[in-house]
mmCIF file of C-alpha atoms in Angstrom:
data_model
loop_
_atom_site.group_PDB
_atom_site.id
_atom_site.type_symbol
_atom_site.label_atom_id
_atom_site.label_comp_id
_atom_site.label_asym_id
_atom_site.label_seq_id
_atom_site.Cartn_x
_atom_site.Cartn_y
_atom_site.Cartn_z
ATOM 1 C CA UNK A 167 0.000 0.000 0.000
ATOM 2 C CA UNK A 168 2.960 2.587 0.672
ATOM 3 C CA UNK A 169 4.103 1.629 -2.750
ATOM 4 C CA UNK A 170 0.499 2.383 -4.344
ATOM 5 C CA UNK A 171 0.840 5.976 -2.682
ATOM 6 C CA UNK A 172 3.930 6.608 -3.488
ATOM 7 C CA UNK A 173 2.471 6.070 -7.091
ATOM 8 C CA UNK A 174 4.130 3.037 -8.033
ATOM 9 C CA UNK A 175 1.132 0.893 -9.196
ATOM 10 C CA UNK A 176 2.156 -1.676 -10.604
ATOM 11 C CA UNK A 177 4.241 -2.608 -8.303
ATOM 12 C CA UNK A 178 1.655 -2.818 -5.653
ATOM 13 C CA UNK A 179 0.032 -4.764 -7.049
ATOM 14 C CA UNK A 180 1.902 -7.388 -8.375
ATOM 15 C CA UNK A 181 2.971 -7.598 -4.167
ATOM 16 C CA UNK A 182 -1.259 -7.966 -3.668
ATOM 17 C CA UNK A 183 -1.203 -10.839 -5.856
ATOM 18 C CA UNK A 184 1.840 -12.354 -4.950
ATOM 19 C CA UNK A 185 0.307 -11.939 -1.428
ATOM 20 C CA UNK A 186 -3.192 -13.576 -2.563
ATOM 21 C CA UNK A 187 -1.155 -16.605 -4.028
ATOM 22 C CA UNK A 188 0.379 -17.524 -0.896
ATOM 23 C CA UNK A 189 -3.291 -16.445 1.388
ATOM 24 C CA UNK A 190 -6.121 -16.649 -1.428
ATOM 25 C CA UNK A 191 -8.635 -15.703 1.221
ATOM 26 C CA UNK A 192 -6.886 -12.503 2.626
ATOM 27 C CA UNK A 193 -9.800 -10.557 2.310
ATOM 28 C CA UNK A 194 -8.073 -7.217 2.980
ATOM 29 C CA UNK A 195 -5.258 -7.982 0.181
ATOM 30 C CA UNK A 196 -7.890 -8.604 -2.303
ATOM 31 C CA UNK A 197 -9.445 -5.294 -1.279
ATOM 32 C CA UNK A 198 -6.704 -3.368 -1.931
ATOM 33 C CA UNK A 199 -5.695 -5.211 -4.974
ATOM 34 C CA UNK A 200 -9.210 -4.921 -6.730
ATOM 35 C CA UNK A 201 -9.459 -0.709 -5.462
ATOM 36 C CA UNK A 202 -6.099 -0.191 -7.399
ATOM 37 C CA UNK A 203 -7.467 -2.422 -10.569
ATOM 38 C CA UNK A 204 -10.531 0.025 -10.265
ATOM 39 C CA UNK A 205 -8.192 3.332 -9.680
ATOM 40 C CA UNK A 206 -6.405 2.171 -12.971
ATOM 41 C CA UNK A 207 -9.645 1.242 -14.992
ATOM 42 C CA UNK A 208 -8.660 -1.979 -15.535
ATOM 43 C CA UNK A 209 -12.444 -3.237 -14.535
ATOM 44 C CA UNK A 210 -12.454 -6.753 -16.086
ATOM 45 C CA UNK A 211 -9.656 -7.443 -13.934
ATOM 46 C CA UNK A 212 -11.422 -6.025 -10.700
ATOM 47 C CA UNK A 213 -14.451 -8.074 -11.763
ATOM 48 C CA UNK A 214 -12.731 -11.283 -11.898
ATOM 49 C CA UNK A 215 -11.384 -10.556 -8.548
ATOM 50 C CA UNK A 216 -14.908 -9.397 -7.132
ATOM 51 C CA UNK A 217 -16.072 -12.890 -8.599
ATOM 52 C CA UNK A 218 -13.191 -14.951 -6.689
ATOM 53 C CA UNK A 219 -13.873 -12.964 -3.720
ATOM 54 C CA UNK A 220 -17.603 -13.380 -3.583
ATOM 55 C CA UNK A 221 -16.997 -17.250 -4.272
ATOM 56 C CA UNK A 222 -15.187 -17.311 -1.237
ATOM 57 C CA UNK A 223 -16.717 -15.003 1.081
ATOM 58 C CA UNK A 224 -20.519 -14.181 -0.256
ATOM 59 C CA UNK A 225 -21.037 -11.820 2.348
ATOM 60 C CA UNK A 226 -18.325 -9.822 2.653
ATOM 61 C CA UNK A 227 -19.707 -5.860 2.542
ATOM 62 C CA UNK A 228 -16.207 -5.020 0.917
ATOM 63 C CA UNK A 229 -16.733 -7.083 -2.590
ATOM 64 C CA UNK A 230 -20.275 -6.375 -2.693
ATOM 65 C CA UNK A 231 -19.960 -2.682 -2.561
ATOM 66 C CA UNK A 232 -16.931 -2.823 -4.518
ATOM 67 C CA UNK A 233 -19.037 -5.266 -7.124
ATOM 68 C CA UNK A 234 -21.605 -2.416 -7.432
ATOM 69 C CA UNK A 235 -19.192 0.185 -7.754
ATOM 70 C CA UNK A 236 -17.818 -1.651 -11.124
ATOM 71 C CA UNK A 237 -21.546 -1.661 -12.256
ATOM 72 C CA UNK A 238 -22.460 1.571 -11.527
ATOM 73 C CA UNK A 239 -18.612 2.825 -13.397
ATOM 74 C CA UNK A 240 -20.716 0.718 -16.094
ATOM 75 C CA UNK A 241 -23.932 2.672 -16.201
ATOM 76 C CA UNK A 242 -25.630 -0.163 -14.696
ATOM 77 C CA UNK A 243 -27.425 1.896 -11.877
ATOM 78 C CA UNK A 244 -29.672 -0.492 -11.371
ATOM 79 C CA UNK A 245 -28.030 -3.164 -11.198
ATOM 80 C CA UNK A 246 -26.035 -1.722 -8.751
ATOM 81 C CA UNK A 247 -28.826 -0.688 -6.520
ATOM 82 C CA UNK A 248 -29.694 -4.142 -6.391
ATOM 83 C CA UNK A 249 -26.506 -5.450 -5.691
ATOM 84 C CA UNK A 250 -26.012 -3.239 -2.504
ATOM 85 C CA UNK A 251 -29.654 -3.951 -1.647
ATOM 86 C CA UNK A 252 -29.040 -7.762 -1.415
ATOM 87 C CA UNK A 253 -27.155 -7.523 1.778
ATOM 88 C CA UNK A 254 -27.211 -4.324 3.772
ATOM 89 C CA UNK A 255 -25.025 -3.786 6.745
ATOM 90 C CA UNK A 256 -26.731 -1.710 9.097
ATOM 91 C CA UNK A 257 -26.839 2.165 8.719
ATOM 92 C CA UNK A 258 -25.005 2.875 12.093
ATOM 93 C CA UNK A 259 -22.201 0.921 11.470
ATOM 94 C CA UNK A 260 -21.517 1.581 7.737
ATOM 95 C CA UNK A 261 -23.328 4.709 6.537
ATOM 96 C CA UNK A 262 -21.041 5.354 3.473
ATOM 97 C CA UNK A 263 -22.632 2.198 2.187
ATOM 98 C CA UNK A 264 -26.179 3.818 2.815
ATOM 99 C CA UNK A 265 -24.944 7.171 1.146
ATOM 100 C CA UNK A 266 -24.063 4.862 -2.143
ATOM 101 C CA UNK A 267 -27.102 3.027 -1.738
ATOM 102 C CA UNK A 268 -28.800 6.715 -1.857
ATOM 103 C CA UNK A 269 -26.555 7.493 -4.692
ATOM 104 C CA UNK A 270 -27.821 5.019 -6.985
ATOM 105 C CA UNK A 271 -31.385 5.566 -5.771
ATOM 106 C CA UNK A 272 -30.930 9.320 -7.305
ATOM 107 C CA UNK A 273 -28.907 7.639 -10.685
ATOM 108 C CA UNK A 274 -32.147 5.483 -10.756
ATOM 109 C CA UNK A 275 -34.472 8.683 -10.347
ATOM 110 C CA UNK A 276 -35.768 7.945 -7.392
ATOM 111 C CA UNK A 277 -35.559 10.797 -5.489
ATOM 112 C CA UNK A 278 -37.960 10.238 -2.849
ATOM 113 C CA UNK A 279 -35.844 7.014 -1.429
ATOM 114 C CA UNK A 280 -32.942 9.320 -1.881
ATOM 115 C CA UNK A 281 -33.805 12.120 -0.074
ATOM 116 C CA UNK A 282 -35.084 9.956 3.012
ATOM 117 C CA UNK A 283 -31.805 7.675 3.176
ATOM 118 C CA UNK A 284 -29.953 10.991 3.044
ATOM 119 C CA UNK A 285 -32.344 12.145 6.130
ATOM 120 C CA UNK A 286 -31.253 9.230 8.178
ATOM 121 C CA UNK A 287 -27.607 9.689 7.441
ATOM 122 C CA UNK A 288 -27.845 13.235 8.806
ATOM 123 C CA UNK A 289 -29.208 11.789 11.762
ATOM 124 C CA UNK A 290 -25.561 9.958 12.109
ATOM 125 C CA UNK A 291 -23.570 13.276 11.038
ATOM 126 C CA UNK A 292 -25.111 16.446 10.690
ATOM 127 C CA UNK A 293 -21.633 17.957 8.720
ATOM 128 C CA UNK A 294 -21.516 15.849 6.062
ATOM 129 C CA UNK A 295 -21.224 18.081 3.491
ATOM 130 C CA UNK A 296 -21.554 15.576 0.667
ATOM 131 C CA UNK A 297 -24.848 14.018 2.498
ATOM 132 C CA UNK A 298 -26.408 17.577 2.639
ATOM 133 C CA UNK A 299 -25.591 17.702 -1.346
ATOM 134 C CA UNK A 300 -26.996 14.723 -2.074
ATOM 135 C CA UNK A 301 -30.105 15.807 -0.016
ATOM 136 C CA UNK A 302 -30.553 19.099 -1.675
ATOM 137 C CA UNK A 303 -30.218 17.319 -5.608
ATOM 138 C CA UNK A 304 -32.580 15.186 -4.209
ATOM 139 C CA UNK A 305 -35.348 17.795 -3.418
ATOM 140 C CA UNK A 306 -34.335 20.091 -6.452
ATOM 141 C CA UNK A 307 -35.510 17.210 -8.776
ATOM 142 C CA UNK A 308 -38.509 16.660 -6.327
ATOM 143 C CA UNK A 309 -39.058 20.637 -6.814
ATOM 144 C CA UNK A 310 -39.431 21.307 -3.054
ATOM 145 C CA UNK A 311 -37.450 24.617 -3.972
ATOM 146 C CA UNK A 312 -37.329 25.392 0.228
ATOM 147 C CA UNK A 313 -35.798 22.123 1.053
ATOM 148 C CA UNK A 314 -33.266 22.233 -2.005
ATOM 149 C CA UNK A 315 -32.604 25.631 -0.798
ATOM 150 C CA UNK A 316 -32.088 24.732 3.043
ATOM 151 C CA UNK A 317 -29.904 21.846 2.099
ATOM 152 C CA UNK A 318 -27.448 23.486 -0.128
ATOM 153 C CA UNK A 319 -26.799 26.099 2.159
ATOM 154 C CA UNK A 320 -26.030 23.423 4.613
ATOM 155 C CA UNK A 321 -23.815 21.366 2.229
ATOM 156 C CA UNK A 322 -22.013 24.883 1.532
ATOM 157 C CA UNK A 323 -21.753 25.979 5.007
ATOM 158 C CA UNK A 324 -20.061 22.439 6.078
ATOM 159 C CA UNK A 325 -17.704 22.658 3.539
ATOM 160 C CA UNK A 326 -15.172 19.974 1.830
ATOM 161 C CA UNK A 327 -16.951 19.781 -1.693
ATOM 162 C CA UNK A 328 -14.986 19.316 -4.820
ATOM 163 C CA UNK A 329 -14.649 22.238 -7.024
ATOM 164 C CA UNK A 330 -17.185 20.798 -9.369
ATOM 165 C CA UNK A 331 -20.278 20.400 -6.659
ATOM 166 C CA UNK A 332 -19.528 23.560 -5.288
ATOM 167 C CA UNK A 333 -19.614 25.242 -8.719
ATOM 168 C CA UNK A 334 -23.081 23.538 -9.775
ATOM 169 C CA UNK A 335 -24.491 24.005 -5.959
ATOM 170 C CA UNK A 336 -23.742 28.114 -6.392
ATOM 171 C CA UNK A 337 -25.443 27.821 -9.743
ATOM 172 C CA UNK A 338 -27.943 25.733 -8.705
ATOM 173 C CA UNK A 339 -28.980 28.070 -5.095
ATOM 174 C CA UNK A 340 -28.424 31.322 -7.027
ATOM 175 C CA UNK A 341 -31.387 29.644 -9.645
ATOM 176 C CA UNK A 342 -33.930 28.286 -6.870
ATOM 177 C CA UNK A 343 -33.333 31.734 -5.143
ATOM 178 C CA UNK A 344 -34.602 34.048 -8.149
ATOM 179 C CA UNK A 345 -37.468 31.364 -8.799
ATOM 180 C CA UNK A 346 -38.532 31.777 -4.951
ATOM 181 C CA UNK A 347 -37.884 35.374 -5.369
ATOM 182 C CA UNK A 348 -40.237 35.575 -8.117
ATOM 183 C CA UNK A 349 -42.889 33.932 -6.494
ATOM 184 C CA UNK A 350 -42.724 36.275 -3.693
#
């Protein structure tokens, strides 16, 4: 792993395999390994990892979150969605898991389930900026132009959004603002 962030990939992961031939079930090795496949789009290899994995340990959060990540890199929202859906861990002890769960609810347009799985997460961390984001899409597309509102002011005020959400979430607030201006 310190050779994967030093930026030699390769190298880490020929050590992850070399490490998975001597312990095929090291769950954690296969982890990392199939993460840096991802982080350096080679997918088919990831999937036939995932597939190994999830012959071995069917239950394992890791591969099937990392299985649905590779479908929803594919466009396969739904898919994915189903994928996390078929064995949830509960929402205390993994909520990033719930926020990608609410993720692919909104890439499956269902913005309703979105918007009340990103509810409950707040419940766990009221700062999450990228929670409060996801809320606030969420009620845009649902048009409840006071919630959006509410929520992206949140999701601004807490901070640590990439360039690109902040830049649609300014265009997005300064837009539901004139609207509610408007209407006033």
């Amino acid at each position: 792993l310190q050779k994967a962030e030093a930026g030699h990939y390769q190298l880490a992961m020929q050590d992850l395999v070399a490490l998975l031939k001597l312990d095929p079930d090291y769950k954690d090795a296969r982890v990392s390994l199939i993460a840096l496949l991802i982080d350096q789009d080679k997918l088919m290899e990831a999937e036939k990892m995932i597939h190994i994995g999830l012959q071995q340990s069917p239950e394992f959060i890791p591969f099937i979150e990392l299985k649905a990540r590779i479908l929803a890199l594919n466009g396969k929202y739904k898919l994915a969605l189903n994928t996390l859906r078929s064995r949830t861990p509960n929402i205390d002890e993994n909520p990033e898991y719930h926020a990608f769960i609410a993720a692919m609810y909104q890439q499956n347009n269902d913005y309703s389930l979105a918007a009340s799985l990103y509810r409950q997460l707040l419940v766990i961390n009221s700062n999450n900026s990228s929670w409060w984001f996801g809320l606030a899409v969420s009620f845009d597309k649902l048009n409840q132009e006071k919630n959006a509102i509410d929520a992206y002011q949140h999701a601004m005020n807490a901070g640590h959004l990439s360039p690109e959400s902040m830049t649609y979430l300014q265009a997005r607030l300064r837009k539901l603002e004139e609207v509610r201006d408007d209407k006033e």
